[in-house]
CSV table of C-alpha atoms in Angstrom, one decimal:
chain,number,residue,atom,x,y,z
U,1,UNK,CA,24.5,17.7,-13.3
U,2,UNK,CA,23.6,19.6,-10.7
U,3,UNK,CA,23.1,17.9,-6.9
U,4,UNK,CA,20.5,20.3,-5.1
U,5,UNK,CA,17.6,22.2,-6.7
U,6,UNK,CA,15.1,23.8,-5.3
U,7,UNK,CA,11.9,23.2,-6.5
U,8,UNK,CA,9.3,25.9,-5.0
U,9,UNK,CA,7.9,27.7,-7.5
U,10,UNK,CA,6.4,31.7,-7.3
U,11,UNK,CA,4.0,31.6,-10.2
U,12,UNK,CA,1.6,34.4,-9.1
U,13,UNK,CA,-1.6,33.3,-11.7
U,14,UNK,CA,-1.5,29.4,-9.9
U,15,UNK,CA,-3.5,28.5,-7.5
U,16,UNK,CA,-2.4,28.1,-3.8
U,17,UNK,CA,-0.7,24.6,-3.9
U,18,UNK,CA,-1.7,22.8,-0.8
U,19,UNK,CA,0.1,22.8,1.9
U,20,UNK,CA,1.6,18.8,1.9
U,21,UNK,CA,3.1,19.6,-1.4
U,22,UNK,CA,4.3,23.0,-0.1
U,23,UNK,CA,6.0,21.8,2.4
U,24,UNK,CA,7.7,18.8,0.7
U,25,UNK,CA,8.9,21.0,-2.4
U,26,UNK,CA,10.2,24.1,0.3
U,27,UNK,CA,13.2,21.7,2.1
U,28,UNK,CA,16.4,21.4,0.2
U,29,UNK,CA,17.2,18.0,-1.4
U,30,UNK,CA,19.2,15.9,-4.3
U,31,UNK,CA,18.5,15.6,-7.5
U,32,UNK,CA,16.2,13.3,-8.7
U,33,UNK,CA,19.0,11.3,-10.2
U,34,UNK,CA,20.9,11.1,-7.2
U,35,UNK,CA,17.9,10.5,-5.0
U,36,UNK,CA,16.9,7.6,-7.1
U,37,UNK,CA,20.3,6.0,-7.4
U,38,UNK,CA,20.3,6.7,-3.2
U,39,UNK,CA,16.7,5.3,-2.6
U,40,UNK,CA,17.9,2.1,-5.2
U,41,UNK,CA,21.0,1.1,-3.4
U,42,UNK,CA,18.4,1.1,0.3
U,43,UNK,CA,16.6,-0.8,-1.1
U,44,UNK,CA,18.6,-3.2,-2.4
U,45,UNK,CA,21.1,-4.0,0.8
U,46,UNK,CA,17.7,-4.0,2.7
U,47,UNK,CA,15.8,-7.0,0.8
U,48,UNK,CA,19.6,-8.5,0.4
U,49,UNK,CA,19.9,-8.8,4.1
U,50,UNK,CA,16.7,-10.1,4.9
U,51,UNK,CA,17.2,-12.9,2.0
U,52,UNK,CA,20.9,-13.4,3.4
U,53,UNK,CA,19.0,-13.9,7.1
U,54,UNK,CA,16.4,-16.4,5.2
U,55,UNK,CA,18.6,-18.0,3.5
U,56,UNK,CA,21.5,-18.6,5.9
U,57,UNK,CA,18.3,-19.9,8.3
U,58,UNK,CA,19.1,-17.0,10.6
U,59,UNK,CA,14.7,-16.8,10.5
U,60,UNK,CA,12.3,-19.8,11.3
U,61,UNK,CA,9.8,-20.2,8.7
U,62,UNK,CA,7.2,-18.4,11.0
U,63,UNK,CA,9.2,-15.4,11.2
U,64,UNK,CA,9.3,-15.1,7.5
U,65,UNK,CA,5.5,-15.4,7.5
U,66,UNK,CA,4.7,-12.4,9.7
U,67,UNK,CA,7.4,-10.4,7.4
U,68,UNK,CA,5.7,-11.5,4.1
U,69,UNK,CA,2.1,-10.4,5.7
U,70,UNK,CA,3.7,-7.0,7.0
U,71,UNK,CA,4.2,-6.6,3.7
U,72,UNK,CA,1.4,-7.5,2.1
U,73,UNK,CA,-0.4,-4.9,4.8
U,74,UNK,CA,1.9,-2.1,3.8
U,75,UNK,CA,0.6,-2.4,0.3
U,76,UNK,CA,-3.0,-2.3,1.5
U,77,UNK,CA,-2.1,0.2,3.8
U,78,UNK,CA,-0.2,2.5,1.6
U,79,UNK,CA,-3.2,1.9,-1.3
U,80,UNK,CA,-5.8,2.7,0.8
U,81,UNK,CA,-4.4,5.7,2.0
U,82,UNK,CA,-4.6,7.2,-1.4
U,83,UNK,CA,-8.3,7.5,-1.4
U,84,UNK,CA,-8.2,8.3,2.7
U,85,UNK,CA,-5.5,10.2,3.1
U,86,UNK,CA,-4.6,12.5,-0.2
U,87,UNK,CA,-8.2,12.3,-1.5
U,88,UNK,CA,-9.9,12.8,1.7
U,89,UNK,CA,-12.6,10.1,0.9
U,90,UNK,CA,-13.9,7.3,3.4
U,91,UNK,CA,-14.7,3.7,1.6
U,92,UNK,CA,-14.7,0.7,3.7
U,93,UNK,CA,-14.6,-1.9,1.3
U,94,UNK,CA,-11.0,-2.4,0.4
U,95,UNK,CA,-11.3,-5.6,1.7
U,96,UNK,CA,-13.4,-6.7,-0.7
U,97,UNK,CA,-11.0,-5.6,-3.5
U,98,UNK,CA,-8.2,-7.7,-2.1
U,99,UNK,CA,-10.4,-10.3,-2.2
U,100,UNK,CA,-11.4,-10.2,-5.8
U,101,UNK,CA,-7.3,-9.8,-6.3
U,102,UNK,CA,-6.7,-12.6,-4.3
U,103,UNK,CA,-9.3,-15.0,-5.8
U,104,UNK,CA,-9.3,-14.1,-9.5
U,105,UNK,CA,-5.2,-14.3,-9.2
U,106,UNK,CA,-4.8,-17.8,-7.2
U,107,UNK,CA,-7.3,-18.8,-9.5
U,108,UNK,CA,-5.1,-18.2,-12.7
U,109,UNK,CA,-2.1,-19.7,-11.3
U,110,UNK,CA,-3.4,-23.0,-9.8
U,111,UNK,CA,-5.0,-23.8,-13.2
U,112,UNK,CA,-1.9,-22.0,-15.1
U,113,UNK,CA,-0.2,-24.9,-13.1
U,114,UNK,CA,-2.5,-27.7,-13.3
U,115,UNK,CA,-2.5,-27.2,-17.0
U,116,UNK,CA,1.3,-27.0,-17.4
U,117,UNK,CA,1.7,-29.9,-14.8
U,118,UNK,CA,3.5,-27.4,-12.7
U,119,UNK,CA,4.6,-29.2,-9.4
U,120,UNK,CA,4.0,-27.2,-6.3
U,121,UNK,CA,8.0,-27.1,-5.4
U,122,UNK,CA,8.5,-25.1,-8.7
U,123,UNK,CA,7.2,-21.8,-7.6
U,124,UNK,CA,9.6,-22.5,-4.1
U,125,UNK,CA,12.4,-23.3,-6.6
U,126,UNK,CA,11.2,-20.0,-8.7
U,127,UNK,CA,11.6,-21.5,-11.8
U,128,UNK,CA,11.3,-19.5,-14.9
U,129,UNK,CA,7.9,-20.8,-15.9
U,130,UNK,CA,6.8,-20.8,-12.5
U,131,UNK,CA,7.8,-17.0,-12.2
U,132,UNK,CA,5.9,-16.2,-15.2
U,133,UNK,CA,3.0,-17.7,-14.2
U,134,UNK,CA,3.0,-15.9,-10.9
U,135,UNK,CA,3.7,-12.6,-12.3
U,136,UNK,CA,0.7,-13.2,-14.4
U,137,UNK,CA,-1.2,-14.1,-11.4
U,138,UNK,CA,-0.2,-10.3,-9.6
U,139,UNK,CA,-1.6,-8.6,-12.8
U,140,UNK,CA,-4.6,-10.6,-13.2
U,141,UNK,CA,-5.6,-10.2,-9.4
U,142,UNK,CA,-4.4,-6.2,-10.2
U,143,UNK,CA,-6.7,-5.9,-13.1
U,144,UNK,CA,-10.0,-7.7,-11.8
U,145,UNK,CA,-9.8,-5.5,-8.7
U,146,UNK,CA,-9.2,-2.5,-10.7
U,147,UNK,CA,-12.1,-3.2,-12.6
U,148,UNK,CA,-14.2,-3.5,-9.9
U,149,UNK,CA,-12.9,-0.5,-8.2
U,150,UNK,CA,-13.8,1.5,-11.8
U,151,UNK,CA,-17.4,-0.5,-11.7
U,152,UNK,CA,-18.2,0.7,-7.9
U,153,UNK,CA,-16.2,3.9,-8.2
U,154,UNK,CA,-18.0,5.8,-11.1
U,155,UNK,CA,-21.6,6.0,-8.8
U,156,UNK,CA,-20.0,6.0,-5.0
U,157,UNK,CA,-17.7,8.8,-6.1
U,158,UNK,CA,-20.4,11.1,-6.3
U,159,UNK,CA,-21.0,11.0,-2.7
U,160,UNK,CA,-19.5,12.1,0.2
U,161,UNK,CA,-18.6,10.9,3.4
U,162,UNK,CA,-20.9,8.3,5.3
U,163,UNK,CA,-22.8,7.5,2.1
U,164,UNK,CA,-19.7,6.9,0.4
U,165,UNK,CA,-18.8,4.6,3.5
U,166,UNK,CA,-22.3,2.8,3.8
U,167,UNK,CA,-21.9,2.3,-0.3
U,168,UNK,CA,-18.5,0.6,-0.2
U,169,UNK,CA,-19.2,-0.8,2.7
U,170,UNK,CA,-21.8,-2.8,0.6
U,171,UNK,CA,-19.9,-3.6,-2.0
U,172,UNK,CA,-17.6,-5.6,0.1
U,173,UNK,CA,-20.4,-7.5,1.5
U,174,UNK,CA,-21.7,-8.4,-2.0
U,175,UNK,CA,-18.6,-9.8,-3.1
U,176,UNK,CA,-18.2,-12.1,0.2
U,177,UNK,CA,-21.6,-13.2,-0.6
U,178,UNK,CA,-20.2,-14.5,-4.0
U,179,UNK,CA,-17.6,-15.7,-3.5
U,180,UNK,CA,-19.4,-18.0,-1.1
U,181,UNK,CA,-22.4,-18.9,-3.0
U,182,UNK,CA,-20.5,-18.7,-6.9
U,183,UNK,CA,-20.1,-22.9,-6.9
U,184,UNK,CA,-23.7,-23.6,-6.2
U,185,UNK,CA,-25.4,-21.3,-8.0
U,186,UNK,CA,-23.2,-22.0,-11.3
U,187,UNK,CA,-22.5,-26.1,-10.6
U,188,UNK,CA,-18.9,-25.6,-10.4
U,189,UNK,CA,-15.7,-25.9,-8.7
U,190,UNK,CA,-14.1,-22.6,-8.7
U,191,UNK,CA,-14.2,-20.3,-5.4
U,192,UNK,CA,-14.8,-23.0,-3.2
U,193,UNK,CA,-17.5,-21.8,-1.7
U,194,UNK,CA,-17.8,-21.3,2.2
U,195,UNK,CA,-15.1,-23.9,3.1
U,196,UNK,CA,-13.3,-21.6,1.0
U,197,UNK,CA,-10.3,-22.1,-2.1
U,198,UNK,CA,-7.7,-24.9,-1.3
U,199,UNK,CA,-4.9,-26.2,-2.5
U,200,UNK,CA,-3.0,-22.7,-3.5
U,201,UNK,CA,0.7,-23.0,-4.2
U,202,UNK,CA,3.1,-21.3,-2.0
U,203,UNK,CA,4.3,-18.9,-4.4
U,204,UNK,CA,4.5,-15.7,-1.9
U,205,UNK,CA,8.0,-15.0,-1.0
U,206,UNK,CA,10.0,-12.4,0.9
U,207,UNK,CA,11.9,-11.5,-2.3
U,208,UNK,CA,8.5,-11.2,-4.6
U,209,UNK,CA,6.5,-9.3,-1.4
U,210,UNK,CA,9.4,-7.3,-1.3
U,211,UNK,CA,9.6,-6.0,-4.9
U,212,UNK,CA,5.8,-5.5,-5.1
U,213,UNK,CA,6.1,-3.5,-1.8
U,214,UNK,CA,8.6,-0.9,-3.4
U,215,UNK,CA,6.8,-0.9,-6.7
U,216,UNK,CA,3.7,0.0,-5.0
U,217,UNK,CA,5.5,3.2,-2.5
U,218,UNK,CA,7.5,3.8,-5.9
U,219,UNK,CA,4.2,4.2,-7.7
U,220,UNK,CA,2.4,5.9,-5.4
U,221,UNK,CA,5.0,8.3,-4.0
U,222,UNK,CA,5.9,9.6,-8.1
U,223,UNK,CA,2.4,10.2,-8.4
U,224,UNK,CA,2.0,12.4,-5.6
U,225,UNK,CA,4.5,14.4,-6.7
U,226,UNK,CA,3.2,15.0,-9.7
U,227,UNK,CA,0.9,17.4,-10.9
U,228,UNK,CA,-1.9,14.3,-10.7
U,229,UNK,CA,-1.4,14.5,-7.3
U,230,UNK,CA,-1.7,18.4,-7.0
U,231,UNK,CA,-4.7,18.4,-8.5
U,232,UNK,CA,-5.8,15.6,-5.9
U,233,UNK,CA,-4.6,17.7,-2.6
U,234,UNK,CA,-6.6,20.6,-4.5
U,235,UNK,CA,-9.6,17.9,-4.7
U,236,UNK,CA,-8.9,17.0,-0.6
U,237,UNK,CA,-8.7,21.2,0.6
U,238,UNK,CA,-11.2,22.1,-1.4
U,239,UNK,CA,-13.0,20.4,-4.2
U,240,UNK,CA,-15.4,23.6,-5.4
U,241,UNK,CA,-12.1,25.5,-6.2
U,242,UNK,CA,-10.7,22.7,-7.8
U,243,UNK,CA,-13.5,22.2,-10.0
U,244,UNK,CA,-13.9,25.9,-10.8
U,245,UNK,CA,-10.1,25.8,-11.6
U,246,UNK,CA,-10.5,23.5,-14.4
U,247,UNK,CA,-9.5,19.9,-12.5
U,248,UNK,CA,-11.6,17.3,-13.7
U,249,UNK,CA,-13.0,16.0,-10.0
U,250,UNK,CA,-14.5,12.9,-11.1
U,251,UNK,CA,-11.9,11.7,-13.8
U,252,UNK,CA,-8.8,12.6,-11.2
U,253,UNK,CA,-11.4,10.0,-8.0
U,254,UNK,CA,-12.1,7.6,-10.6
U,255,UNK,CA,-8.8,7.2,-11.2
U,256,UNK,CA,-7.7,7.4,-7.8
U,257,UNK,CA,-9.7,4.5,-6.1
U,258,UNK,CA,-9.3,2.3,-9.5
U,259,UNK,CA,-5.6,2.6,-8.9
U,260,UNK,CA,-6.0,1.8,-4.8
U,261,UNK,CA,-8.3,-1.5,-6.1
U,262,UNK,CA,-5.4,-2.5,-7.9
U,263,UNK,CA,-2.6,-2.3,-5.5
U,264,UNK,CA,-5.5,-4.2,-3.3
U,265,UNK,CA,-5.7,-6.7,-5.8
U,266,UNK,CA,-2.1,-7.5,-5.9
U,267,UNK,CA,-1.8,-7.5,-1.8
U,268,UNK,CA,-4.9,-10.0,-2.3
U,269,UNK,CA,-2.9,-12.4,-4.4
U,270,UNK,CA,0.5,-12.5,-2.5
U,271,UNK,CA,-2.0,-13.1,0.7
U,272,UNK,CA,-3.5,-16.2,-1.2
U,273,UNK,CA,0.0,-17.4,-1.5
U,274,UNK,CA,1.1,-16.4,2.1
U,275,UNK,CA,-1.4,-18.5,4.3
U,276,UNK,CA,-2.6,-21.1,1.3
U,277,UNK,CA,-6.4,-20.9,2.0
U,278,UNK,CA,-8.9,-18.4,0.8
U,279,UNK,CA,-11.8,-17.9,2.4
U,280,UNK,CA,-14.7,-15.3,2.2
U,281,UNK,CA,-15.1,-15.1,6.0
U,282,UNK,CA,-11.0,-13.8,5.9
U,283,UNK,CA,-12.6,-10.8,3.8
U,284,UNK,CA,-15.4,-9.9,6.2
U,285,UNK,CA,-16.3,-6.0,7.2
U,286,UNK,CA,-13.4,-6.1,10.2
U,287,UNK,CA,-10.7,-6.4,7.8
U,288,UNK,CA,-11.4,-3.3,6.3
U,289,UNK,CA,-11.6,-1.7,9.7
U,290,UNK,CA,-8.5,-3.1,10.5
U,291,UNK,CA,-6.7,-1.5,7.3
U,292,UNK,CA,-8.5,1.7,7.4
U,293,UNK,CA,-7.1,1.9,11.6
U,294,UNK,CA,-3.4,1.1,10.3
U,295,UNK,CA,-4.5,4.7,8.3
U,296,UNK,CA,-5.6,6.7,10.8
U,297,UNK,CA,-3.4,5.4,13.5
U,298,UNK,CA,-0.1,6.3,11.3
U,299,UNK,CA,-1.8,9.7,10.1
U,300,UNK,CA,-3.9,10.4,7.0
U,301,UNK,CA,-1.7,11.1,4.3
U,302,UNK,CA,1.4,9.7,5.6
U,303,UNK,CA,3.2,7.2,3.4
U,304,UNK,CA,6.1,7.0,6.3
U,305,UNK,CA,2.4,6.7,8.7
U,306,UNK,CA,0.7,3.7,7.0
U,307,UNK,CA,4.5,1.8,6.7
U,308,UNK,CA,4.8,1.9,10.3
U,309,UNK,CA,1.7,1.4,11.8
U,310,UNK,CA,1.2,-1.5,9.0
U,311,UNK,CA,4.4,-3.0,10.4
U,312,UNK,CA,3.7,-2.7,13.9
U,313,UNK,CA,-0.1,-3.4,14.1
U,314,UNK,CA,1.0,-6.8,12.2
U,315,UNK,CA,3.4,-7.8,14.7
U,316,UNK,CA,2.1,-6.4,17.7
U,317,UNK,CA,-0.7,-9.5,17.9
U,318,UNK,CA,2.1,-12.2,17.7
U,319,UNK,CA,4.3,-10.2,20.3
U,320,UNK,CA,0.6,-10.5,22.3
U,321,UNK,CA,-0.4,-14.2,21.4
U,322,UNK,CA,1.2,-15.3,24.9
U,323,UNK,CA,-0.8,-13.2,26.9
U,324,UNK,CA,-4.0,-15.5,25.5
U,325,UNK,CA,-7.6,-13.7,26.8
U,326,UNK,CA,-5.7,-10.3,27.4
U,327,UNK,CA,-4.4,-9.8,23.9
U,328,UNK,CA,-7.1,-8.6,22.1
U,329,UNK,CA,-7.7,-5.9,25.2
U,330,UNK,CA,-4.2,-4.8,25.7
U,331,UNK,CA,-3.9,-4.3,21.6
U,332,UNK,CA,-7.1,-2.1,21.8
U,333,UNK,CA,-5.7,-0.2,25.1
U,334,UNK,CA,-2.8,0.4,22.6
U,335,UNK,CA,-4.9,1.6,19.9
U,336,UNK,CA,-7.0,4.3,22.4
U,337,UNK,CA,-4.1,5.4,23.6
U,338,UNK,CA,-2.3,6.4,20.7
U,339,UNK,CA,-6.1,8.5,19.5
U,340,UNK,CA,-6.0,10.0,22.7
U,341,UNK,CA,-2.4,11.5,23.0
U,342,UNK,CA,-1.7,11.7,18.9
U,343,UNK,CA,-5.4,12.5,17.5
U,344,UNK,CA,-4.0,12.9,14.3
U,345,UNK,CA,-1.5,10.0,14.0
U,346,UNK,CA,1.9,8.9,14.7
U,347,UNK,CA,3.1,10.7,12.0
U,348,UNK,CA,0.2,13.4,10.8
U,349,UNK,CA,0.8,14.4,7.3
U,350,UNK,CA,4.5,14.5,7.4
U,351,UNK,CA,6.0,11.9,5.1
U,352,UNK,CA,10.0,10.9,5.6
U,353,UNK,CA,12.6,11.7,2.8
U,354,UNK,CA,15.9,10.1,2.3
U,355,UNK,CA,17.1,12.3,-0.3
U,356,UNK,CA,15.8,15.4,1.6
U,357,UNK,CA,17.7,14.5,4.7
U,358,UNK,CA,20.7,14.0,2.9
U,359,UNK,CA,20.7,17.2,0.9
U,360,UNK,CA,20.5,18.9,4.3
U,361,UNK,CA,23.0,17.0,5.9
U,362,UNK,CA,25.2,17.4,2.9
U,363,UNK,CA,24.3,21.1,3.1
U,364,UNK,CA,26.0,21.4,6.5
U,365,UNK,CA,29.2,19.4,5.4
U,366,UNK,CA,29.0,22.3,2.9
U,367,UNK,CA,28.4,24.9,5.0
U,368,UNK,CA,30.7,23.5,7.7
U,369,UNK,CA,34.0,23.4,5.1
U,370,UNK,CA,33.1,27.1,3.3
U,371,UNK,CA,33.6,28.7,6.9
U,372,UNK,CA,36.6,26.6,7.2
U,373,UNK,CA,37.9,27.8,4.3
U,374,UNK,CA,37.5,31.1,5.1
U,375,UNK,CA,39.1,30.9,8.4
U,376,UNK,CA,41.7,29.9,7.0
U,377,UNK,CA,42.3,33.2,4.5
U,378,UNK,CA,41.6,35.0,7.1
């Protein structure tokens, strides 16, 4: 097996790739056996640590909170960058997909639960039922978003810019207006209206948050790298070429935007089991301002980008909540600043690589002992 390859390719009758995949493919790294086996063994001392801190009571019960909903915004983040960032599209209504998610999944589990006379302790206590239930729940809440987003998507991703905006923007505003009005126009007890859904079991944990978290970057980042996601750069720098190179522009959006909804969806339900209250006023018009800004502020089509500023535009408010009236100001000072000196983001376009850093690194060490080596013939 070999360690490095080098994966730029010199096909002459290709199109020009674009220039995010260019520059990815050009730097030196491991093999993608290596690199996976690397990236695995991260990940799992990282979520090992933090459930050693949890569980040795190392973090108060608060803490854990803010890093279940960092996590829960780096999915919506990191979903919603795919249509903004790689597609180059604008919807502002990705709120209203986590709330379909997060209602249509908390729905399932509490009468999953009810049914089975499931006590509220089990899904603490993860027991195997319990578990099941829940994962049924993610995929559920996954699948009623992504329908939605394939419903909405097939018109809206005709147009362009602010129409697209004003469309999605809509569609968000619709579902609030369901979910709030769905028991009394039908006599029944399901959404809870405006007072919103109670009584949700507190099946979000760091462990489960975690896992969805690196399914959805896993997901996300191997289709990018793919030839799907060539053909949706080619769509971003310019979608007449694409088109008149044979890449099917609606079938390659559609199925961008149905696959954002879904990771919305499942960021929806682990938010219903995060703060145990759903309410359609949670999943008004500023929440999807407030995901679209951890976008931009990290840098359009920067995985590493929407991680970070997900991370720290979740935690920067409870860092502020002691300044009281002044932490809403110095949090947008924060934000203006950040546009002015970094227009493009934190990051820009550039997306980090483990395995590409350590192929370099490892390229050096190489280097370093081959001169050595001659040296010492010499």
């Amino acid at each position: 097996m070999r360690l490095f390859h080098s994966s730029q390719k010199t096909s002459s009758n290709s199109a020009k790739p674009a220039q995010d995949a260019q520059a990815f493919e050009s730097a030196p790294h491991l093999s993608t056996p290596v690199s996976y086996l690397v990236n695995t063994l991260l990940i799992v001392i990282v979520i090992a640590l933090g459930q050693f801190l949890i569980s040795s009571a190392f973090i108060s019960r608060y803490q854990i909170s803010v890093l279940e909903q960092i996590g829960i915004y780096i999915i919506m983040a990191v979903s919603l960058n795919l249509v903004t960032g790689y597609l180059g599209q604008l919807p502002l209504g990705h709120a209203g997909f986590m709330s379909v998610g997060g209602y249509a999944g908390a729905i399932f589990i509490m009468k999953c639960a009810e049914a089975l006379h499931l006590a509220p302790r089990a899904f603490v206590l993860l027991s195997p039922v319990a578990v099941a239930i829940f994962i049924g729940g993610v995929v559920i809440g996954g699948l009623a978003a992504a329908l939605c987003g394939l419903i909405i998507g097939i018109p809206a991703l005709r147009l362009k810019g602010d129409y697209l905006a004003i469309i999605t923007l809509g569609f968000a505003e619709i579902i609030r207006v369901v979910m709030q009005n769905f028991d009394d126009t039908f006599n029944v007890t399901l959404t809870g209206g405006a007072k919103g859904l109670t009584g949700i079991p507190s099946f979000t944990n760091f462990i489960n948050t975690s896992v969805l978290v690196v399914i959805t970057i896993f997901v996300i980042h191997t289709l990018m790298k793919s030839r799907w996601g060539r053909a949706i750069y080619a769509i971003r720098d310019n979608e007449i070429a694409a088109e008149a190179s044979g890449i099917s522009i609606t079938m390659y959006k559609t199925t961008a935007f149905v696959l954002s909804a879904f990771f919305a969806g499942v960021a929806g339900v682990l938010y219903a089991g995060c703060i145990g209250v759903l309410a359609p006023a949670k999943f008004g018009f500023m929440k999807s301002v407030e995901i679209l800004v951890m976008v931009v502020l990290g840098g359009m089509g920067s995985m590493l980008g929407s991680i970070l500023s997900a991370t720290t535009l979740t935690v920067l408010p409870e860092l502020l909540r002691g300044f009281s009236d002044y932490r809403m100001i110095a949090y947008s000072v924060v934000l203006i600043l950040v546009m002015i000196f970094r227009p493009k983001g934190l990051f820009g376009s550039y997306d980090f690589s483990l395995s590409r850093i350590l192929g370099k690194l490892m390229l050096k060490v190489r280097g370093t002992s081959n001169k050595k080596e001659v040296s010492a013939h010499e």
